[in-house]
Amino acid sequence: MSEPALLSVTNVSKTFSGQLALKDVHLDVHAGEVHALVGQNGCGKSTLLKILTGYHRADPGARALVRGRPHSLHELLTVVPLRAVHQDLGLILELNAIDNIGFGTGFQRSRHGGIAWRAQLRRTVSLLEQLGVNDIDPRRPLSAATQVERTMVAIARAVSTWDARRGVLILDEPTSSLPDREAGELARLIRDLAKTGVGIIYVSHALSEVTGLADRATVLREGTVVDTVPVASSSEHDLVELMLGKEKLAHLEQLEVQDNSYAHRSAAGPRSEPMLAASNIVGKELRGISFQVSGGEIVGFAGLAGSGHLELAYALGGARRVVEGAITVGDRSLDLTAGRPITSITAGIALVPPDRTREGLISTLSVAANMSLPSIMQLRGRLFVRRRQERERASQWMTDLEIVPHKPEAKIATLSGGNRQKVLFAKWVTMATHALVLAEPTVGVDVGARLQIYDFIRQYATSGVAVVICSTDITDLLAVCDRVYALYAGHVVREIPRDELSEHVVLAAISGLATPATAIGDSPSEEQT
Amino acid sequence: MTSTAKSDRPPVQTSPPTFHTPWRTRLSVERIGTVYLWVIGVAVFSAWRPHIFPNYLTVVGVLNSVSIPGLLALAVIVPLAAGVFDLSVGYTLGLANVLTASLLADGHSVLAAIVITLAVSLIVGVVNGFVVVVMRIDSFIGTLATGSLILALILQVSGNQEITANVTKIQAFAGRNLHLITWLVLDYSVTGRRIYATGLGREQARLAGIKTGKLQFSSFLVSAFIAGCAGCLLTGIVGAGSPTAGPPYLIPAFAAAFLGATQLKDGLFNSIGTVMATLLLGTLNVGLALATSALWAPDVFNGIVLIAALGLRVTQTSAVSLNPLARLRAARTVLRHPKPPERVDATP
C-alpha cells in the first residue's frame, strides 16, 4: 500500500508465568478497512486485544507504527486514538443514551455548574446520526432499546472523543447475542462507519459474518499469526483450514484411532427406540430443536456461544424454563415448562452443568458432601445420613475415577480443575438412570484428565444410558460422539453422522456457513423469516 | 458403574484412606480457639479479682446470663446456615416477652400463654419468609423492615409500659433440647445437608434438585419459633415483660453465631460452636462486669468480637489462606519443590 497503515504492530509477544501466550504477532490496520481477527478459543485473540487496549503490557521488543511513525505500544489509546467496544458493551441499561455517552466523554456544564441537558441532548443526537442511527430516543432507558441500538450507543460512546482525527475501533464479538437480521443491520452500520476513515478490528467466532463484512482477515492459532489474507479472494474453506492447523488434526486422529463407534460398543445390537427424544423445543436461545438419542448412544451438540447448545443442556436439566416442545424420556413424557431441576432429576436425567464453580460444586464443602448432594436420599438411614456409607461410596468413586488426593473429606477448593470435573461427574452419574447431559465437560481441564474423562464417558454409555454432550470444544465431540447435531442461532442446521464427522465439517456448520447437505440460504440473514 | 476394565492404564496405587481426624488437628487453635480463650479469660479474671470471680456464684451468674443470648444465637444460625439473615429475632424475642407477660397478667394459664405466644412467633416467621422468599427482597433489609413492624406490635401490646406478670415459673424448658435438636438436624440429617448446601451455593443446590426457597422459608419459621421460646423464657426469668427488653440481644446473638462459625467446622454455622462461643462471651462479660463496673464494657466487647469473628471467617472461607502461619508453610513448600518453568513451543 502506498499510504502507511493507520496502526501497525509487530513482534508482539506475551508470556504469562512461563507460558507463552503470544509469539511475534503482527497486525496492521488501514484507514477505512474492516480487519477481522479470527481464531479458535484460546488462540490469543483476547490477549492481543488486552495488549492493544493497555490492559496487559507486551513483552519487550514489541513495536508499533502509527501512521508510519514509531510509538510505544501503551500510548495507542491516545495517539491513534484507539477505542474498544467489548462483548458485554459496558452500558448501564437502566440509564438512557445521553447518560451512557456522557459517562464516556464527560457532561457539558451550564453556567451554574449543573449539566447543560439541552446541549448534551443535541450532542448525543448528532453523534448517533453520524453513525447512521436516527430512530433511537436518547431519553429512554437503554433497557427498552434493541441490541443493535445498544451496540451503536456503545460505539458512539467509544468514538465520541474523536474529533476530526479518526482512529482504530476494536469490536469484540459484537454479534454474539444478536439474531441474524439484526446482525446484518449492524454489519451495514459497521461498513458505513469504516467508510468514514475508521480502521476497524473485528473479532468474531462466526466465519460467515467475517466473509460478508471484512476486507482482510488475520488468523491466529496457538498464539501466532498463521496468515493475513484478503477475505474476498480466499474461500471459507481456506479460513477454516488456517484456523485448525495440522498438529491438532494429527492429535485428533490419534484420538479417533480408538474404536468407539456405537455399533462396536453395544455388542448386543443397537436399541432402536429412543431413550431421550425432543421435538421442537423452544426456550431461551432455542428456536425449535428436535432430536433423538438412543440408550447407549453418545450424541453431541456443537455450537458457538449464543447458538443455544448450552441453553439446550440447561433446558434438559430442568434448570431453565422451556416455553414449548415435547420431551420424552423412555416412554414417559416430561413437562419442563416449570424450569425446576427436580423434574428432570426424578425422570432420570442428570445435568452436569458447564460452570463448575458457580453451578456444579460447592467449593467450601468436602468432596464426599458434594458427591452426595443430589443423591442424598439414597444414603438416608432411619433418621440421619449414613456418613460411613457416604465416605465409602465417595472413596470408591475416587478410586474409579483416579481423583487425587484420595481424601473424601478434602474441600473442593483444594482440588485441580480436572479433579473437580471428575467429582462433578461422580456427583451426577448416580442420578443419570436414563440420560446424562454433559455441558462443556472439559473446560479448563488438562489433556491427561481430558482423556480419562473421554474414556469414562465411553465406559458409562455402555450401561445403556443416553449421553448428550453439549460443547463449544469440537475436540470433545470428535473424541466420543456417535453423532453430532450442529446448532446455529437456536436451530439444528445439520446432523452429522459418525463417518462424516470431522472438525472441518463441524466448524463450518456451526459458523453458519452454507453446506450442500442442508437447504439453507447463502447469507444467514435470509435464513430467518 | 464398571471400573476402567478396558483401559490399559496401570491401576493407581491408592493407600486405603483413613477417615479419622488426628487429635492434633482436633485440638488446634483454629478449631477450638474459644476454649483456649475461655481458659485464658478465666485465669486472667481469677488473678485480677481473686475474691469475687472464681466462685460458685459466678458460675451460676454466667449460666443465667447466657441462657437467652444462647437461644437467640441458635435462632440466627439456622437462617444463616441457609444463606439468609434474620435481623428481626431481637424484636420477636421482645414481642414474645411482652405477649406472655400480658397474657399472664390477664389471668391466662402458663400453658395457654406459651402456646399463644409461640403461635404468634410462627406468624412472624411466615411474614419474614413471605417477604424474603416469595417477594424476593434481600433478607438483610427485609427482616429489618419486618422488625420495625414487630416493634410497633410490641408497643401496641405493652402500651409502652413494663408489664409485671405473676409468673409461677417458666422452666428453662427448651434451651438444652433446642440446642440438641438443632445440632442433630444441622449436622446429621438430610435436611441439614440441604440447608448448608443452600447457604453455601444456592444455584448449585437448586440444580441438585433442592427446594432452596422452601428451606429458606422454613428457616425463618424455625428462627422465629426459637426466638419466641427465648421470649417466654425471658418472661419466666425476669417475671415481667418490657418493651425494650428484646432488641439489645440481637448483636450478642450475631456475635456468638459468627464466632461459633469459626469453631469446629471451619466456617460453617454450627450449633456446638455457637454454644462454645456463647459461653465464652458470657464468661468474659460477667468477668468484665465484676472487674470493672464500666457500663459500656459489654457493648464494646460484643462489637469487637463480632468484627473479629467476621474477619476470621473471611480468612477461613476464602480459598487463599490469610493465616500468616499457613502462608509461611505454603511458601516453604514452594521453595523446597520449585516447579520448572514450563515453556510452550508455539512455532507451527
Coordinates of N, CA, C and O in Angstrom, one line a residue, chain A residues 77-78 80-84 100-107 123 127 130-131 153-169:
Chain A
L77 N -3.9 4.2 22.9 CA -5.2 4.7 23.3 C -5.3 6.2 22.9 O -6.3 6.7 22.4
T78 N -4.2 7.0 23.2 CA -4.3 8.4 23.0 C -3.7 8.8 21.6 O -4.2 9.7 21.0
V80 N -3.4 7.0 18.6 CA -4.0 6.5 17.4 C -5.2 7.4 17.0 O -5.3 7.8 15.9
P81 N -6.2 7.7 17.8 CA -6.6 7.0 19.0 C -7.3 5.7 18.8 O -8.0 5.6 17.8
L82 N -7.2 4.9 19.8 CA -7.8 3.5 19.7 C -8.8 3.3 20.8 O -8.7 3.8 21.9
R83 N -10.0 2.8 20.4 CA -11.1 2.5 21.3 C -11.6 1.1 21.1 O -11.5 0.6 20.0
A84 N -12.1 0.5 22.2 CA -12.7 -0.8 22.1 C -14.1 -0.9 22.6 O -14.4 -0.2 23.5
N100 N -25.3 7.4 29.2 CA -24.3 6.5 28.9 C -23.2 7.1 28.1 O -22.0 6.7 28.3
I101 N -23.5 7.9 27.1 CA -22.5 8.6 26.4 C -21.7 9.6 27.2 O -20.5 9.8 27.1
G102 N -22.5 10.3 28.1 CA -21.9 11.3 28.9 C -20.8 10.7 29.9 O -19.8 11.3 30.1
F103 N -21.0 9.5 30.3 CA -20.0 8.9 31.2 C -18.7 8.6 30.5 O -17.7 8.6 31.1
G104 N -18.8 8.5 29.2 CA -17.6 8.3 28.4 C -16.9 9.6 28.1 O -15.6 9.6 28.1
T105 N -17.6 10.6 27.9 CA -17.0 11.8 27.4 C -17.0 13.0 28.4 O -16.4 14.0 28.2
G106 N -17.8 12.8 29.4 CA -18.0 14.0 30.3 C -19.2 14.7 29.9 O -19.6 14.7 28.8
F107 N -19.8 15.4 30.9 CA -21.0 16.2 30.6 C -20.7 17.6 30.3 O -19.8 18.2 30.9
R123 N -25.8 16.9 21.4 CA -24.6 16.3 21.1 C -24.8 14.7 20.9 O -24.3 14.1 19.9
L127 N -24.1 12.7 17.5 CA -23.2 11.6 17.5 C -23.9 10.3 16.9 O -23.3 9.6 16.0
Q130 N -24.4 10.7 13.1 CA -23.2 10.4 12.3 C -23.0 8.9 12.1 O -22.4 8.5 11.1
L131 N -23.4 8.1 13.0 CA -23.3 6.7 12.8 C -24.4 6.1 12.1 O -24.5 4.9 11.9
V153 N -25.0 2.6 20.5 CA -24.7 3.6 21.6 C -23.3 3.4 22.1 O -22.5 4.3 22.4
A154 N -23.0 2.1 22.3 CA -21.6 1.8 22.9 C -20.5 2.3 21.9 O -19.5 2.8 22.3
I155 N -20.8 2.1 20.6 CA -19.8 2.5 19.6 C -19.8 4.1 19.6 O -18.7 4.6 19.6
A156 N -20.9 4.7 19.7 CA -21.0 6.2 19.7 C -20.2 6.7 20.9 O -19.4 7.6 20.8
R157 N -20.3 6.0 22.0 CA -19.6 6.4 23.2 C -18.1 6.3 23.0 O -17.3 7.1 23.3
A158 N -17.7 5.1 22.3 CA -16.3 4.9 22.1 C -15.7 5.9 21.2 O -14.5 6.4 21.4
V159 N -16.4 6.3 20.1 CA -15.8 7.2 19.2 C -16.1 8.7 19.5 O -15.7 9.6 18.8
S160 N -16.8 9.0 20.6 CA -17.3 10.3 20.8 C -16.1 11.3 21.1 O -16.2 12.5 20.9
T161 N -15.0 10.7 21.6 CA -13.9 11.6 22.0 C -13.0 11.9 20.8 O -12.1 12.7 20.9
W162 N -13.3 11.2 19.7 CA -12.5 11.5 18.5 C -13.1 12.8 17.9 O -14.3 12.8 17.5
D163 N -12.3 13.8 17.6 CA -12.8 15.0 17.0 C -12.7 14.8 15.5 O -13.5 14.1 14.9
A164 N -11.8 15.5 14.9 CA -11.6 15.3 13.4 C -10.8 14.1 13.1 O -11.0 13.4 12.1
R165 N -9.9 13.7 14.0 CA -9.0 12.6 13.7 C -9.7 11.3 13.9 O -10.3 11.0 15.0
R166 N -9.7 10.4 12.9 CA -10.3 9.1 13.1 C -9.3 8.1 13.5 O -8.1 8.2 13.0
G167 N -9.7 7.2 14.3 CA -8.7 6.2 14.8 C -9.1 4.8 14.5 O -9.8 4.5 13.5
V168 N -8.7 3.9 15.4 CA -9.0 2.5 15.3 C -10.0 2.0 16.3 O -9.9 2.4 17.5
L169 N -11.0 1.3 15.8 CA -12.1 0.9 16.7 C -12.0 -0.7 16.8 O -12.1 -1.3 15.7

